[in-house]
Tab-separated table of C-alpha atoms in Angstrom:
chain	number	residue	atom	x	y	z
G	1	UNK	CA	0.000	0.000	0.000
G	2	UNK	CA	2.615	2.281	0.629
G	3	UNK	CA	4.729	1.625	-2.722
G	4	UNK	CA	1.243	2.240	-4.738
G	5	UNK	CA	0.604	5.822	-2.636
G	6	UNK	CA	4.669	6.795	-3.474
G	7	UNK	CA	4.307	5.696	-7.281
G	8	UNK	CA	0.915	7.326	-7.350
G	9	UNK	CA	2.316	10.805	-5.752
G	10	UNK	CA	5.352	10.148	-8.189
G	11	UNK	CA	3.195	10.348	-11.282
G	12	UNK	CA	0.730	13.150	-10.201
G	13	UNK	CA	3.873	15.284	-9.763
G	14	UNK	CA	5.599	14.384	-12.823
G	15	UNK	CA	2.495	16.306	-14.156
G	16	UNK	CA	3.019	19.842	-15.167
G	17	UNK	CA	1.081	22.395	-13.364
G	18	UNK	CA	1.080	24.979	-16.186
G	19	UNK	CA	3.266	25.164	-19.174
G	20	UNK	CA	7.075	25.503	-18.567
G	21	UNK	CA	6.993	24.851	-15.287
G	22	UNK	CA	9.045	21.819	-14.171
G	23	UNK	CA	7.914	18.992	-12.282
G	24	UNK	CA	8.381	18.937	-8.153
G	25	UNK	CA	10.327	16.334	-6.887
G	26	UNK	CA	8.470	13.276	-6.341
G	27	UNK	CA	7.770	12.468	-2.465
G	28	UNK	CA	9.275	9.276	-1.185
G	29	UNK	CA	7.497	8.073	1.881
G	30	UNK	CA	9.034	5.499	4.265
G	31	UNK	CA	8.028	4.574	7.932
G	32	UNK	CA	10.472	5.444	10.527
G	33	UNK	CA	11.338	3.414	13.565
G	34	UNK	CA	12.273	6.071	16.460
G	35	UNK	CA	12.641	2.876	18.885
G	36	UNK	CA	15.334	-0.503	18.078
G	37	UNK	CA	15.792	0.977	14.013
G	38	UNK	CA	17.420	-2.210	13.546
G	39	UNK	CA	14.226	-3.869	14.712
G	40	UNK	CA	16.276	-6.737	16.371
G	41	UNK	CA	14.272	-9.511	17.939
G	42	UNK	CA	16.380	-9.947	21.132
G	43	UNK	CA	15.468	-5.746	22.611
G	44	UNK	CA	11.708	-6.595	22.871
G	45	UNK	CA	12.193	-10.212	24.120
G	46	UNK	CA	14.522	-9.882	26.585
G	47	UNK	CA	12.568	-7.688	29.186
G	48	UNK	CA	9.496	-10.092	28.262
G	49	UNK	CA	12.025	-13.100	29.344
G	50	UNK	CA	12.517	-10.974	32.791
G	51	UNK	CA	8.493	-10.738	33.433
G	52	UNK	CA	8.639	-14.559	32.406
G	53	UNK	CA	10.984	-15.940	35.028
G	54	UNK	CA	10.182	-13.557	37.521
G	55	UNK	CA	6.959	-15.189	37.412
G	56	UNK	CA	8.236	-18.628	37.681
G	57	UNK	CA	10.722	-18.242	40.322
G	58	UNK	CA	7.931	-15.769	42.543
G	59	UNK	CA	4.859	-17.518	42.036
G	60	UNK	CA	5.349	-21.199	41.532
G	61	UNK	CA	8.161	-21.389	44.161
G	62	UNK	CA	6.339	-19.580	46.982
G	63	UNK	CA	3.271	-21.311	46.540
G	64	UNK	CA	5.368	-24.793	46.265
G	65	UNK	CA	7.334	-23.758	49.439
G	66	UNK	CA	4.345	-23.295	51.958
G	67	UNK	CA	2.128	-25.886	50.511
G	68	UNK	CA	5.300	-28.425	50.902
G	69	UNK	CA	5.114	-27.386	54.590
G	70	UNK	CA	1.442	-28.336	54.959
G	71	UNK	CA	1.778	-31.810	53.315
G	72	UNK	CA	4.596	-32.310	56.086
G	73	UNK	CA	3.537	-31.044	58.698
G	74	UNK	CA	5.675	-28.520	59.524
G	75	UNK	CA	2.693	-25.501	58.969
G	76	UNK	CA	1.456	-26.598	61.745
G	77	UNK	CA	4.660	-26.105	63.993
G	78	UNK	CA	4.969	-22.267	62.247
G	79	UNK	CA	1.694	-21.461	63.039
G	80	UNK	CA	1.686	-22.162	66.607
G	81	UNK	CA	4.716	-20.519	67.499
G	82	UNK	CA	4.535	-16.725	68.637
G	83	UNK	CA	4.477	-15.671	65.024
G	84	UNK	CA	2.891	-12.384	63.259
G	85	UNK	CA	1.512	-13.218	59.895
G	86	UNK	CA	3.513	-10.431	58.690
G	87	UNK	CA	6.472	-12.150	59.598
G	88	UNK	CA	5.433	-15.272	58.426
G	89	UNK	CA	5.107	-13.919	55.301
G	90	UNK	CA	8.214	-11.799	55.120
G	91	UNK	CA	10.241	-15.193	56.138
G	92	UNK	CA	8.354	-16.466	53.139
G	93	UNK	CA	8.748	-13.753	50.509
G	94	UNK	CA	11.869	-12.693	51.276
G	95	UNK	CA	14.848	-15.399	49.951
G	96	UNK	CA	12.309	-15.627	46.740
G	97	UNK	CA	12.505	-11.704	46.191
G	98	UNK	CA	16.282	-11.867	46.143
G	99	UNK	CA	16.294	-15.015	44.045
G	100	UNK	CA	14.351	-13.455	41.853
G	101	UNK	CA	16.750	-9.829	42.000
G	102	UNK	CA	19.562	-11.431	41.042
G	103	UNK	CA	17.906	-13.240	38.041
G	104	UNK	CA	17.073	-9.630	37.100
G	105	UNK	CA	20.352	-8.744	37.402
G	106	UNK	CA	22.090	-11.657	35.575
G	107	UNK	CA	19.836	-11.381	32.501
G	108	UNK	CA	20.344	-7.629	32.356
G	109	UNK	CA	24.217	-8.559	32.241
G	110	UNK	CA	23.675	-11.327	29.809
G	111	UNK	CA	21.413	-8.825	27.587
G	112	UNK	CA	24.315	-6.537	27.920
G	113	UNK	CA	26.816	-8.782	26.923
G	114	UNK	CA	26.115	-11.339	24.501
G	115	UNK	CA	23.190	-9.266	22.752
G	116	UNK	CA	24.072	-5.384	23.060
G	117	UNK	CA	20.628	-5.321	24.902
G	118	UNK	CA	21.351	-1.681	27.181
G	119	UNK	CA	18.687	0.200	29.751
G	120	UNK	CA	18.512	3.230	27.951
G	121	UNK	CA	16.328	4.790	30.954
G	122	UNK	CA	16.210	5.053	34.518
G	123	UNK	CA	18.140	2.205	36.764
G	124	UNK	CA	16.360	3.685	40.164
G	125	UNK	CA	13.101	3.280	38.112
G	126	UNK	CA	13.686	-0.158	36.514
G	127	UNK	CA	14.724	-1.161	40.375
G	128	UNK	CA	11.775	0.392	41.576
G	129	UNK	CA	8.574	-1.324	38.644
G	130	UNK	CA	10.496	-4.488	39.488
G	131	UNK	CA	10.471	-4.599	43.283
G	132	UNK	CA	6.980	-3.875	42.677
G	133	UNK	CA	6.015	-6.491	40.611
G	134	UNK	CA	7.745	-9.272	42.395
G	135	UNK	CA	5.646	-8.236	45.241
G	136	UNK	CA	2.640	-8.836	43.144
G	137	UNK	CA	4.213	-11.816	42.312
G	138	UNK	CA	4.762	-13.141	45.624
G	139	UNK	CA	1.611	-11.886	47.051
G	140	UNK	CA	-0.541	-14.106	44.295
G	141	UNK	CA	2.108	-17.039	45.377
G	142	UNK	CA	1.314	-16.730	48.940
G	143	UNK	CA	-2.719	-16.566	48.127
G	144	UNK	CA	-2.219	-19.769	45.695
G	145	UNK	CA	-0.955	-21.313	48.542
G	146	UNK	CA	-3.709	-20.362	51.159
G	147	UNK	CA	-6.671	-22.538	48.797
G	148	UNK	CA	-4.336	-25.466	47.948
G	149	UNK	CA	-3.628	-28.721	50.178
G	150	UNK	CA	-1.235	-29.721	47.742
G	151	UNK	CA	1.818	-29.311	45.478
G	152	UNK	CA	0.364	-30.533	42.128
G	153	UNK	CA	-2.608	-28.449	43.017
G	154	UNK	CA	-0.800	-25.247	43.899
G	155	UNK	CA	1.469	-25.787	40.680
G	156	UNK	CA	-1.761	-26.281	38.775
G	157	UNK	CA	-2.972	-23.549	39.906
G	158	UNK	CA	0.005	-21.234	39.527
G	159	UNK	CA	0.348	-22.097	36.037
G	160	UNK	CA	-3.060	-21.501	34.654
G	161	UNK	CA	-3.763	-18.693	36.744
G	162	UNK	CA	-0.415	-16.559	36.293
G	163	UNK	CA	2.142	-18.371	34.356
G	164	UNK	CA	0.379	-18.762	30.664
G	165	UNK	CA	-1.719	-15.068	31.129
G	166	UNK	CA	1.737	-13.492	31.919
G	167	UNK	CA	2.969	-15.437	28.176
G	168	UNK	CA	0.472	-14.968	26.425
G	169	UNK	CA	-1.939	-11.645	27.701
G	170	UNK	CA	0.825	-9.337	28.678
G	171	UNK	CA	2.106	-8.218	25.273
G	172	UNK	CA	5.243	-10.593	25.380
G	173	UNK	CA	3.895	-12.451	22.533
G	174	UNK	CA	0.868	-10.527	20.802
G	175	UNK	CA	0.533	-6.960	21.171
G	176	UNK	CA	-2.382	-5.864	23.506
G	177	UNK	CA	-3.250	-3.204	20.683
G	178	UNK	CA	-4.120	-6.121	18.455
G	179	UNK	CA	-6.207	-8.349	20.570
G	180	UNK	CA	-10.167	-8.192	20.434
G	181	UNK	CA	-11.961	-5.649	23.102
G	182	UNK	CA	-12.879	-8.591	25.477
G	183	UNK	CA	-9.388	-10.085	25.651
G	184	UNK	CA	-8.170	-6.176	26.001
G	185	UNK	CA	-10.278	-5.904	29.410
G	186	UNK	CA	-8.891	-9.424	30.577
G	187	UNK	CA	-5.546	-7.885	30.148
G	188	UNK	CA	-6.216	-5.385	32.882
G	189	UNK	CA	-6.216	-7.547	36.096
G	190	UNK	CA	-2.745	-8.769	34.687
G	191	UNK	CA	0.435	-7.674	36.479
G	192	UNK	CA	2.692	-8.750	33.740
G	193	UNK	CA	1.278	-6.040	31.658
G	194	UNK	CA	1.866	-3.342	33.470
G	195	UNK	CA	5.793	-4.447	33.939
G	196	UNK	CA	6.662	-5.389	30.754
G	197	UNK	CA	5.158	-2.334	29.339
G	198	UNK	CA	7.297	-0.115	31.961
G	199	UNK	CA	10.085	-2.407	31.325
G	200	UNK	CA	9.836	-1.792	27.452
G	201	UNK	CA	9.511	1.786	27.796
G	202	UNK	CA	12.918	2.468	30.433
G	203	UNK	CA	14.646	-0.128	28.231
G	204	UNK	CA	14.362	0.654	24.907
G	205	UNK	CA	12.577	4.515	25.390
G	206	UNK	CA	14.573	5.594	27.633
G	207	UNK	CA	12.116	6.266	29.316
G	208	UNK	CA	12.063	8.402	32.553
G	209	UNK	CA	9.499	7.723	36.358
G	210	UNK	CA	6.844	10.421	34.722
G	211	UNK	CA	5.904	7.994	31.925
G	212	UNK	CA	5.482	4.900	33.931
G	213	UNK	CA	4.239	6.168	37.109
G	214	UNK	CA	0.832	4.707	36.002
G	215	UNK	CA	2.113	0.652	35.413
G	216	UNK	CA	3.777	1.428	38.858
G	217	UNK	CA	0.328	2.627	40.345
G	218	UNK	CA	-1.351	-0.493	39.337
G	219	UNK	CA	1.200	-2.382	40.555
G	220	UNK	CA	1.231	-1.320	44.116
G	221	UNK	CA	-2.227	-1.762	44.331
G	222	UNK	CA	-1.915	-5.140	42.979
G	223	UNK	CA	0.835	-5.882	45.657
G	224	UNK	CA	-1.132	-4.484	48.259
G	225	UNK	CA	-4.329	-6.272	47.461
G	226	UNK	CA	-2.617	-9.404	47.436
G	227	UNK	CA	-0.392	-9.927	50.395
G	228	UNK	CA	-3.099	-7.862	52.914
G	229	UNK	CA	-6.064	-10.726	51.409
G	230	UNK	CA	-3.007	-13.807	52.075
G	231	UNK	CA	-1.641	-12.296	55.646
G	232	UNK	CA	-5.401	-12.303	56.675
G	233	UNK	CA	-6.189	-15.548	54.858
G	234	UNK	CA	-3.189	-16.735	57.051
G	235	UNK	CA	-4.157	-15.516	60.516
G	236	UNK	CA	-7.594	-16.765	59.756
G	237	UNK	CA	-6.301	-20.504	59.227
G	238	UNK	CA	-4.260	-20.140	62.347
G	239	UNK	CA	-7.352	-18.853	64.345
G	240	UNK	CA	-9.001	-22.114	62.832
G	241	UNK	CA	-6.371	-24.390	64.366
């Protein structure tokens, strides 16, 4: 379509406009990439591959952990003890957040290195949309966790639930722009969205906090949300006991 509009423009201006005159140049249009010119594969899907295994490591692992503890027994013991849910959940959370950091930080090095992948924005911001969503992350782990009584359950769970929407509804493999209205509204109640488009955006942008101070918005109320519903889900099975 774009050839026929340039060979089109090219013959209407070969026309003269009155005698003598001499025809304009013709116009050559051609789309221009302001982001990745080279369009190289490896910029857009290595901050997808981030969202991806931050999602493995945070979800599936902290829901395996604590449901592992109830098949043995041991949930039991940590509940009794003089324990705050809070704390609970921080003793939880915690070794899976820096697990999950230092993936972060070893693809970023990786990207850097073998592909000539660079953060073109904001390293406080990028550290900032990320701490975020891992805590969404580990908040939906902890609440898979609270409604399973087992590991192929909670892993069952975890995968249908976050795992495949994070693939496959949060732009890392079709763009949201192109999906049908429905799907589009699905898309909203899914973390991954909201990080891979700030990751996208400090990444290959250069993007600075003002632009994705929205994608961090939603997810702070996503981590919010999720670890206040599982700390109270938590008390309220140790009240049961």
């Amino acid at each position: 379509a774009l050839s026929d509009l340039n060979q089109r423009l090219h013959l209407e201006m070969r026309i003269p406009q009155s005698p003598g005159s001499t025809p304009a140049a013709p116009a050559d249009f051609r789309p221009r990439t302001w982001f990745n010119p080279e369009l190289r594969s490896t910029v857009f899907l290595i901050p997808g591959l981030i969202s991806f295994i931050m999602v493995i490591t945070a979800v599936i692992s902290t829901a395996l952990s604590v449901v592992r503890e109830k098949e043995k027994g041991t949930m039991e013991m940590l509940e009794a003890a003089p324990l705050q849910p809070v704390v609970l959940i921080l003793g939880k959370t915690i070794p899976y957040m820096v697990i999950s950091l230092g993936e972060t930080v070893l693809i970023l090095i990786a990207g850097r290195l073998l592909f000539g992948v660079v953060v073109q924005g904001s390293y406080p911001a990028l550290a900032l949309v990320t701490v975020l969503f891992l805590l969404s992350c580990l908040g939906m782990g902890l609440f898979i966790s609270t409604i399973a009584n087992s590991q192929q359950v909670a892993f069952l769970i975890a995968t249908v639930v976050t795992v495949l929407p994070s693939f496959i509804l949060s732009g890392f493999v079709f763009p949201i722009r192109n999906m049908p209205l429905p799907i589009r509204l699905v898309t909203l109640i899914i973390p991954g969205r909201y990080f891979l488009s700030a990751e996208r955006a400090l990444m290959i942008r250069g993007a600075g906090f003002s632009a994705i101070w929205r994608e961090c918005a939603a997810l702070a109320l996503f981590s919010v949300f999720l670890l206040t519903v599982s700390s109270r889900r938590l008390a309220r099975g140790r009240g049961r006991r």
